mmCIF file of C-alpha atoms in Angstrom:
data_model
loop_
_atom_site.group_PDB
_atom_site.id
_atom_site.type_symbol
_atom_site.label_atom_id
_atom_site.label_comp_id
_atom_site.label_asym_id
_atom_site.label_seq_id
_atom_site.Cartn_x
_atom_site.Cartn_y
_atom_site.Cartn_z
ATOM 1 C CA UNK A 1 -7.040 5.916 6.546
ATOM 2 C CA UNK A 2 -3.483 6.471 7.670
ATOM 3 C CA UNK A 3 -2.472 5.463 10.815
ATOM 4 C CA UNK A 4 0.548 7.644 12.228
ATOM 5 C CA UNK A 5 3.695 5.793 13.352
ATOM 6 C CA UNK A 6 4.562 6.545 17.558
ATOM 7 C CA UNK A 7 8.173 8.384 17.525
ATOM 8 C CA UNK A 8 10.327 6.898 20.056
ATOM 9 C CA UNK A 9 12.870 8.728 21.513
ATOM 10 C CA UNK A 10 16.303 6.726 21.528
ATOM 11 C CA UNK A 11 18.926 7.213 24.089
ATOM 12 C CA UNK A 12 21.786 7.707 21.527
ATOM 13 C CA UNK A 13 19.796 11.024 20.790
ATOM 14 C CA UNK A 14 20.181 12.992 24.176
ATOM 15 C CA UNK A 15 22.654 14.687 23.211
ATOM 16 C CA UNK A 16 20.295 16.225 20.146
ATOM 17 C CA UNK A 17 18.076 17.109 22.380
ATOM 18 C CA UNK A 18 19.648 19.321 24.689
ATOM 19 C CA UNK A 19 21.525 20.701 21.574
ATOM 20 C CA UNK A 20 17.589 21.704 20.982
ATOM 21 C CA UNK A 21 16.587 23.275 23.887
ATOM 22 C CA UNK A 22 19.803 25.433 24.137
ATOM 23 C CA UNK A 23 19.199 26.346 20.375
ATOM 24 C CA UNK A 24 15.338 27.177 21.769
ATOM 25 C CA UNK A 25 16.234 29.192 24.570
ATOM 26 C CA UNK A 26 18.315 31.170 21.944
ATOM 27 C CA UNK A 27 15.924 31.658 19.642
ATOM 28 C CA UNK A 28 13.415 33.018 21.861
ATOM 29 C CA UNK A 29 15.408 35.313 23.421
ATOM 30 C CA UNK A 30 16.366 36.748 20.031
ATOM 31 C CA UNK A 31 12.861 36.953 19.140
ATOM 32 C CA UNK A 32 11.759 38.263 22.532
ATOM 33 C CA UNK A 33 14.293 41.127 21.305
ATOM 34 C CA UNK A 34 13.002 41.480 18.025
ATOM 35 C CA UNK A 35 9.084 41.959 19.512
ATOM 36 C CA UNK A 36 8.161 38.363 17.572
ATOM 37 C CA UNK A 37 5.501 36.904 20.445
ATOM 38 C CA UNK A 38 4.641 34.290 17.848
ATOM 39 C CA UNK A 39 7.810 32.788 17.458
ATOM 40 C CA UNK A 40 8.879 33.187 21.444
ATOM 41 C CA UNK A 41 5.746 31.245 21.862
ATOM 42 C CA UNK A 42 7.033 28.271 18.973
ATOM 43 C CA UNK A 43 10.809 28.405 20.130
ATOM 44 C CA UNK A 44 9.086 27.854 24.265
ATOM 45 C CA UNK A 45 6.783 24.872 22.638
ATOM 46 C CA UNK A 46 9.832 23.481 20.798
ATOM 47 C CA UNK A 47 12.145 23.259 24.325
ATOM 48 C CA UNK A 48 9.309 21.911 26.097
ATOM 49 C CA UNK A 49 8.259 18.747 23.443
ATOM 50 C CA UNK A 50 12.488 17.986 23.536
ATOM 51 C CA UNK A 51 12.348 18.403 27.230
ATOM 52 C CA UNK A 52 9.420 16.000 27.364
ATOM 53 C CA UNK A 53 11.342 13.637 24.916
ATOM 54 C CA UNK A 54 13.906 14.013 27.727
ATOM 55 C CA UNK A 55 11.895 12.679 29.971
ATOM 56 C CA UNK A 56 10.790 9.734 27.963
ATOM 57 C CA UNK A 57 14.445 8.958 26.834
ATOM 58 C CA UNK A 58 14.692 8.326 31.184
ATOM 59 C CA UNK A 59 12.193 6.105 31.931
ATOM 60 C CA UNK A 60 13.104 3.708 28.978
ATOM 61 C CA UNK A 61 16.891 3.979 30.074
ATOM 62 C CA UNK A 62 15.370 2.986 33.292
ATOM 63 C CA UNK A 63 13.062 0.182 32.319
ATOM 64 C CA UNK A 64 16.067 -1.174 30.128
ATOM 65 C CA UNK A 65 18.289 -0.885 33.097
ATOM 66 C CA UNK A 66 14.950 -2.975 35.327
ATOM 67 C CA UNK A 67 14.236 -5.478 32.631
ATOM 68 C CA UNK A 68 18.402 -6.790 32.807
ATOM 69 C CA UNK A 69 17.999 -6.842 35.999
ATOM 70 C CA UNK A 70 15.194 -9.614 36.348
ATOM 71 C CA UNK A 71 15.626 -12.641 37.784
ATOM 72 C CA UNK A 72 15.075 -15.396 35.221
ATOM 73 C CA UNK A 73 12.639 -18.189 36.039
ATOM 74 C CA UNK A 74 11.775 -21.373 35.095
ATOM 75 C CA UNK A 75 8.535 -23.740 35.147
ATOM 76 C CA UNK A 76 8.648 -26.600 35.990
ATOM 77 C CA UNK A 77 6.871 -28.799 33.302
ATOM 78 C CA UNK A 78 6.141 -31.952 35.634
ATOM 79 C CA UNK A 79 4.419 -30.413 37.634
#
């Protein structure tokens, strides 16, 4: 059995991704135009997984930005 590897979104690819969902939105509006309801409906699903990606690209520029900012701490070993 193979096991599928997790994508993880990297900051350095924002920019991509809104480059997607403009490219989305364009695409379904030409394909609401052209009457293509499958497509509209693959070009909405495309903006939405980049938008999600988005999202994800946030919170681990935020837990980056959390983790330099912990205090560092020492044990004491005679104790």
């Amino acid at each position: 059995m193979f096991r599928r590897k997790a994508k993880i979104p990297e900051p350095d690819q924002e920019d991509e991704l809104l480059e997607v969902i403009q490219l989305s939105k364009d695409m379904e509006k030409r394909f609401k135009q052209m009457g293509l309801e499958v497509e509209v409906r693959k070009a909405k699903e495309m903006a939405k997984q980049a938008k999600i990606e988005l999202k994800e690209i946030d919170l681990i520029k935020q837990y980056r930005e959390e983790r330099s900012n912990e205090p560092i701490t020492k044990r004491n070993t005679f104790r």
